[in-house]
Coordinates of C-alpha atoms in Angstrom, one line a residue:
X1 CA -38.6 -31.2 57.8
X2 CA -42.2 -30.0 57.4
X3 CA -44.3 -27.7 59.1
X4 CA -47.6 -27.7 60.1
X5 CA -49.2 -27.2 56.6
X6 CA -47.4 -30.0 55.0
X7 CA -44.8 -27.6 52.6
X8 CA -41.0 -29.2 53.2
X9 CA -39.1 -26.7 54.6
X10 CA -35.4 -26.9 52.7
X11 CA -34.0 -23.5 52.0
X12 CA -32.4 -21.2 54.5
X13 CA -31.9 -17.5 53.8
X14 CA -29.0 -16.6 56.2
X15 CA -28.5 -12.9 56.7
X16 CA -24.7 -12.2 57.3
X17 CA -24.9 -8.0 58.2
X18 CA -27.5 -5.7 58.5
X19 CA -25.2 -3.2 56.8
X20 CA -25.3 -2.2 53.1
X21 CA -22.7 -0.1 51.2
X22 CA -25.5 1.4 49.8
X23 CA -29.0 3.1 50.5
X24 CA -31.7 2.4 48.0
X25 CA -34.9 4.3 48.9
X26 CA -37.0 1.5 49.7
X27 CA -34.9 -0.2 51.4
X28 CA -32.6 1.8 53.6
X29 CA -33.0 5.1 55.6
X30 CA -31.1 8.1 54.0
X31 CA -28.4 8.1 57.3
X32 CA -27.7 4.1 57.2
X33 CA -27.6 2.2 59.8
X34 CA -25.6 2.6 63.1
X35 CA -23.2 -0.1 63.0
X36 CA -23.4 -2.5 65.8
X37 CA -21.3 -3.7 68.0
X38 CA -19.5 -6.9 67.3
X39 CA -20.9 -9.3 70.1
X40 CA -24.7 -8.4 68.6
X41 CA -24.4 -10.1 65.3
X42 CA -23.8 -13.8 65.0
X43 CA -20.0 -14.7 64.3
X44 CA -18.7 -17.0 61.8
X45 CA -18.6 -20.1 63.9
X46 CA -22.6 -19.1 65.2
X47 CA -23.2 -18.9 61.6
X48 CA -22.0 -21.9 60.2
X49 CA -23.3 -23.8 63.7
X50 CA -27.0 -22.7 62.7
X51 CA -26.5 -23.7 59.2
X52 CA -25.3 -26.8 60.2
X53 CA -28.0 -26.9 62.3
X54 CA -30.7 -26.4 59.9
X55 CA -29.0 -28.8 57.3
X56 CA -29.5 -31.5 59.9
X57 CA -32.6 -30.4 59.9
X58 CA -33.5 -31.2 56.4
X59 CA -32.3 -27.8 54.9
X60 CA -30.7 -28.1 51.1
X61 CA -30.0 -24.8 50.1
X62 CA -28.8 -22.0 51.7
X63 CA -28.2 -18.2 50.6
X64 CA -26.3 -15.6 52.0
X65 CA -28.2 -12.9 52.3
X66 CA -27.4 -8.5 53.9
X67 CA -28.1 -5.8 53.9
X68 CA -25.0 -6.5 51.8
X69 CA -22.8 -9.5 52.4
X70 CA -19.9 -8.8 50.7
X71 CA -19.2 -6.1 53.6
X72 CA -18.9 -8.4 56.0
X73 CA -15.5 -9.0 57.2
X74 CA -14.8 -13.1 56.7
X75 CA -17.6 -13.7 53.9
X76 CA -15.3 -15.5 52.0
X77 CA -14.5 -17.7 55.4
X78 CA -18.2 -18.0 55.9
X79 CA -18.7 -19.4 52.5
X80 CA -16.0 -21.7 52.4
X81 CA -17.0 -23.5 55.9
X82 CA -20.9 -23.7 54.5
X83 CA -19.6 -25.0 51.2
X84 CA -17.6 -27.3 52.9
X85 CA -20.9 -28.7 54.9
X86 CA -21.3 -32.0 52.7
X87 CA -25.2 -32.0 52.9
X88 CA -25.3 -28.3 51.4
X89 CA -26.5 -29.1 48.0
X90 CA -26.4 -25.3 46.5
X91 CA -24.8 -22.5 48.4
X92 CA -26.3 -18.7 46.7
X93 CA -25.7 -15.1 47.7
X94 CA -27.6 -11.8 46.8
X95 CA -25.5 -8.9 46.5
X96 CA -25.5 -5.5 44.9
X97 CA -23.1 -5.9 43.0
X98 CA -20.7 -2.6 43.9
X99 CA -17.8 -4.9 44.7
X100 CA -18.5 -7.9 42.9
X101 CA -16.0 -7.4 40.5
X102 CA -13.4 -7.8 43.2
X103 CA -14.7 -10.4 44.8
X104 CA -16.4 -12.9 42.3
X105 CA -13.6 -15.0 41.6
X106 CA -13.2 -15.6 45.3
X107 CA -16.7 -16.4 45.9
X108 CA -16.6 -19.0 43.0
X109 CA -13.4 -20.3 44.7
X110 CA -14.8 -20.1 48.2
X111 CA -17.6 -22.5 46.7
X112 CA -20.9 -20.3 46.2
X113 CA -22.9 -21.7 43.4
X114 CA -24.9 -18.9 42.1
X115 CA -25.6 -15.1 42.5
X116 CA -28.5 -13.0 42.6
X117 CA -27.5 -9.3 41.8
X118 CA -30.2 -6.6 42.7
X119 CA -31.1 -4.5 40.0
X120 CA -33.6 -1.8 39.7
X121 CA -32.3 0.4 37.2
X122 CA -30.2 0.3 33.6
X123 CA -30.0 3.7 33.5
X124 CA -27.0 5.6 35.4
X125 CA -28.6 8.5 36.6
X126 CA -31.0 6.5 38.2
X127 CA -29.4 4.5 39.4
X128 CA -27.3 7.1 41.5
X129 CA -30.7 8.4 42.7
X130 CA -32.1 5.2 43.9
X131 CA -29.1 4.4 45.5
X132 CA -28.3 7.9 47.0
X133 CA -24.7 7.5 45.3
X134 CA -23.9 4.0 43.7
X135 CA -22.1 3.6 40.4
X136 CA -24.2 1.7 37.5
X137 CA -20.6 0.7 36.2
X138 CA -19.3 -0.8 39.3
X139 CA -22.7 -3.5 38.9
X140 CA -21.8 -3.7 35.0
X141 CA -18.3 -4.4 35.6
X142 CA -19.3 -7.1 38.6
X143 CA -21.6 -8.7 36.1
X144 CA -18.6 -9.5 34.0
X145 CA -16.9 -10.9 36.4
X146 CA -19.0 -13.3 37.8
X147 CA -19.5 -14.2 34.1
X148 CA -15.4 -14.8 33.9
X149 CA -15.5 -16.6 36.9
X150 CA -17.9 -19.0 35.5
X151 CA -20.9 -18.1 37.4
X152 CA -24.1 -19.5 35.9
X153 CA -27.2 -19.3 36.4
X154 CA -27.0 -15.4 37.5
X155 CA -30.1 -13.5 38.1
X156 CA -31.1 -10.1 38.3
X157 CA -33.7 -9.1 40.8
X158 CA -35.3 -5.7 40.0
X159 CA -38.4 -4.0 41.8
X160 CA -41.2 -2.9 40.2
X161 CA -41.6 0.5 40.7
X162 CA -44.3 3.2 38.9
X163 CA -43.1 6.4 37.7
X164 CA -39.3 4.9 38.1
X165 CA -38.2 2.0 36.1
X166 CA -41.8 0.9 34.6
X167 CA -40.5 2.4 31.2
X168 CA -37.3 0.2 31.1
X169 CA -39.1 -3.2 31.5
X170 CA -38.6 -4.2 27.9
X171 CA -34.7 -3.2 28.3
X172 CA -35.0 -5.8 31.1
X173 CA -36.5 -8.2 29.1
X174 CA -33.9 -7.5 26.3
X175 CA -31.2 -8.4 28.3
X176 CA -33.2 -11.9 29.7
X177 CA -33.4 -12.5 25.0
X178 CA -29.7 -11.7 24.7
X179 CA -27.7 -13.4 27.2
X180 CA -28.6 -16.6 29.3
X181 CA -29.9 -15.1 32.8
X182 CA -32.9 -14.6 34.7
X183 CA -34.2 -10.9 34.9
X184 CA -36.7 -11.3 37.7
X185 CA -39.2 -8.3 38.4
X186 CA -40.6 -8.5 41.8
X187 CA -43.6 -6.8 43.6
X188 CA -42.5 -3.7 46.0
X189 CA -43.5 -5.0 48.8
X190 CA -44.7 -2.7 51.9
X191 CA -42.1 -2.8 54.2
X192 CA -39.5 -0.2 55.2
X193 CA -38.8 2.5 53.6
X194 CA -40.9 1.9 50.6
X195 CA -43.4 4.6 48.6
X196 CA -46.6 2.3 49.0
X197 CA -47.6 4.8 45.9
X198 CA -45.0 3.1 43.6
X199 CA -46.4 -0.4 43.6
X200 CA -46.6 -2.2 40.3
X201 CA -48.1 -5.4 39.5
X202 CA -45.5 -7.7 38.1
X203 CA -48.2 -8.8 35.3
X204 CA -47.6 -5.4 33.7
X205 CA -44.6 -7.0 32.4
X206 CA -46.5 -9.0 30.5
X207 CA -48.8 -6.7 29.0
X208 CA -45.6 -4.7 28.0
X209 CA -43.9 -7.8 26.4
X210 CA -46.7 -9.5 24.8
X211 CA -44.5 -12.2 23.1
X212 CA -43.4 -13.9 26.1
X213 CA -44.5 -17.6 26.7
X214 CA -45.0 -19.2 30.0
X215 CA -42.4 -21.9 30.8
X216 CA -41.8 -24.4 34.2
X217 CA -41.5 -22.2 37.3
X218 CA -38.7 -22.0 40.0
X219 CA -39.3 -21.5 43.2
X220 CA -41.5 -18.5 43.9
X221 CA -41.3 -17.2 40.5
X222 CA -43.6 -17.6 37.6
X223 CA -41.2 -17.8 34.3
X224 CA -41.3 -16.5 31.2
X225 CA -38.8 -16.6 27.8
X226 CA -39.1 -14.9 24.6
X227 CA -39.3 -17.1 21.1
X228 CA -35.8 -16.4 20.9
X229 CA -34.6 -16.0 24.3
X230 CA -31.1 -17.2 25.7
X231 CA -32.3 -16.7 29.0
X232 CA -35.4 -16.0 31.1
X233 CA -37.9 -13.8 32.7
X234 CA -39.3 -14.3 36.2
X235 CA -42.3 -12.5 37.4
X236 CA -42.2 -12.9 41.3
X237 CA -45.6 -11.4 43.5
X238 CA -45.9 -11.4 47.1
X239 CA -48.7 -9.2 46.5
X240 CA -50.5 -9.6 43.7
X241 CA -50.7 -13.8 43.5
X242 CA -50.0 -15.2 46.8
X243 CA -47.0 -18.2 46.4
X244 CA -47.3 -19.2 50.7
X245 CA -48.8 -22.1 49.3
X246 CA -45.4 -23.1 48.0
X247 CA -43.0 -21.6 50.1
X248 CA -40.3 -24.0 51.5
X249 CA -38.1 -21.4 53.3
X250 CA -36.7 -20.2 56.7
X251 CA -34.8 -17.1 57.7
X252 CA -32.3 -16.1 60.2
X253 CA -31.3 -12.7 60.8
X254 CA -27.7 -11.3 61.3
X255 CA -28.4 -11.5 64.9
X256 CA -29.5 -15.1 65.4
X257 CA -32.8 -14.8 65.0
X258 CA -35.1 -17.5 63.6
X259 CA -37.6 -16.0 61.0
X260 CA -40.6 -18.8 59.9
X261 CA -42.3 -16.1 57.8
X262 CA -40.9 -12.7 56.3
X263 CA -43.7 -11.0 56.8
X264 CA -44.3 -12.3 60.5
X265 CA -43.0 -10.7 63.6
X266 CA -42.5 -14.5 65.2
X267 CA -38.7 -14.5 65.6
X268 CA -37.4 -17.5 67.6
X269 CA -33.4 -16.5 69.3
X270 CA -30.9 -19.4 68.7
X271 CA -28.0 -17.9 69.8
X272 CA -26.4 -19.8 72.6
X273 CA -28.2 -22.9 71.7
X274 CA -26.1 -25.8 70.3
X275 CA -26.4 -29.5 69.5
X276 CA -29.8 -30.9 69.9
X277 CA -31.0 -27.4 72.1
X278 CA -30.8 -25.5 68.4
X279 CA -32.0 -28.1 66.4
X280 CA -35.4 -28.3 68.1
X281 CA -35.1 -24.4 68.5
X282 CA -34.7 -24.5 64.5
X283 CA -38.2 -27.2 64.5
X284 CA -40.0 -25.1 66.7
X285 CA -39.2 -21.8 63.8
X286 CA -40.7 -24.4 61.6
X287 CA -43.7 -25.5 63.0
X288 CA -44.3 -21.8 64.1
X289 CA -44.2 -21.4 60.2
X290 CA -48.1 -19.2 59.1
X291 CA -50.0 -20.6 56.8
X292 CA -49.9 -17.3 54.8
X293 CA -49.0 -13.3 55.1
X294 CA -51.6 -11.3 55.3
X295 CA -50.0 -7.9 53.4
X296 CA -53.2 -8.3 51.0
X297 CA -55.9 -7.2 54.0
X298 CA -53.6 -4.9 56.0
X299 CA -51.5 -3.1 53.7
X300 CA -48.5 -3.5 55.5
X301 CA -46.2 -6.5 56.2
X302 CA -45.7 -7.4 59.9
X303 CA -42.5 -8.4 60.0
X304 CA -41.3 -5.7 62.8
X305 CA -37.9 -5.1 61.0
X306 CA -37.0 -3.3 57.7
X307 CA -35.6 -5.7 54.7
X308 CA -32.1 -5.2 56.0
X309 CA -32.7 -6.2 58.8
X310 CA -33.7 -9.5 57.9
X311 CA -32.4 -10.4 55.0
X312 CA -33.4 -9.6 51.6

């Protein structure tokens, strides 16, 4: 499946809830979100029918994706049906970890691949700030058991931010030389409730930690390992250095709606459609698919949504 700029589109960023058990301050307003009503987010059969949809598409990979997916009731039902969807060759999920260590050995049993675990801070009061109440050690505590439940591959997603976690970047990178992870550092981005004030190249990473040495990218992300490094550093930049070039993804919000571009307000509905109707609903998301954001000339994404709306 390609769209009209030639990239192969083969990755599907599914968005389960728009609801998070917690509210970081770029992300989420200080109140929450009103929780909707049942019938206006996708259930689990519309969910897996859309994935199964896209995969006939030409879609690979798929991640489950919030506000925070572990909240929703039957993820564990919604992993094992897209698991169970033969042409699904790697099934992620992003979380923030503050239940994790419930729910990891599930999730490896319900057939998710890998994690991604958002991470801004390593510092506990911070932590609690950012998050207007989370628990470091709940994330800490999730990390090991995803580890016990034989998780690989696990990254940690943190957002550069200035005057907040711009002096712990080498205590990121520490981690990335000590155990074999990814710490990822990725540009804030201006959408929702993000300080525009507290953006943060992610090459300051590299001026900070001089020593490490470029190796093979992954997907969006530049990487990086130090000489002695069991794991890796990712520097990813929607801001800074432009990846649209490259990007081979589609979104779908927790309310059926198709997203070609994160930073686009095109949003194509797809539920009611089945069979062949959603397929080509699915190929027209595609083709609608920009060339490129333009964040870098406006300031501003124009994605009509906050992140948790979408689908981090």
């Amino acid at each position: 499946m390609q769209d009209l700029c030639a990239r192969t589109i083969t990755y599907l960023r599914l968005s389960v809830t728009d609801l998070c058990s917690l509210r970081c301050r770029y992300c989420m307003p200080a109140g929450g979100v009103p929780k909707r009503d049942h019938g206006d987010i996708c259930s689990v059969e519309e969910l897996v029918e859309i994935t199964q949809a896209a995969v006939d598409c030409g879609v690979r990979k798929v991640r489950l994706t919030g506000g925070e997916p572990l909240v929703r009731r039957g993820i564990l039902d919604i992993c094992q049906r897209i698991s169970a969807i033969s042409e699904v060759e790697e099934l992620c999920l992003t979380t923030n970890g503050a239940v994790l260590s419930q729910l990891a050995k599930p999730l490896r049993e319900a057939g998710v691949d890998r994690l991604n675990v958002s991470l801004d801070t390593l510092r506990p009061d911070r932590y609690a700030y950012m998050t207007r109440g989370g628990r470091l050690e709940d994330v800490f505590r999730g990390l090991e058991a995803a580890a016990e439940a034989s998780f690989a591959g696990t990254k940690l997603n943190a957002v550069l931010m200035k005057d907040f976690n711009e002096d712990e970047i080498p205590d990121f990178v520490d981690i990335a030389r000590r155990y074999p992870v990814e710490v990822r550092f990725i540009e804030l981005m201006p959408i929702g409730e993000g300080n525009r004030t507290q953006f943060l190249p992610a090459e300051i990473v590299r001026s900070v930690c001089p020593d490490l040495r470029p190796i093979e990218g992954s997907g969006v992300a530049r990487r990086y390992r130090s000489p002695d490094g069991r794991g890796t550093v990712g520097l990813i930049e929607p801001m800074s250095h432009r990846f649209c070039a490259a990007c081979d993804r589609i979104r779908v919000t927790a309310d059926g709606k198709l997203k070609p571009c994160l930073h686009s307000s095109q949003e194509i509905p797809l539920r009611g459609l089945h069979g062949e109707a959603l397929r080509q609903a699915i190929q027209a998301g595609v083709a609608a698919k920009p060339e490129r954001h333009h964040m870098n000339e406006t300031g501003r994404s124009e994605a009509g949504r906050n992140m948790h709306q979408i689908g981090g």
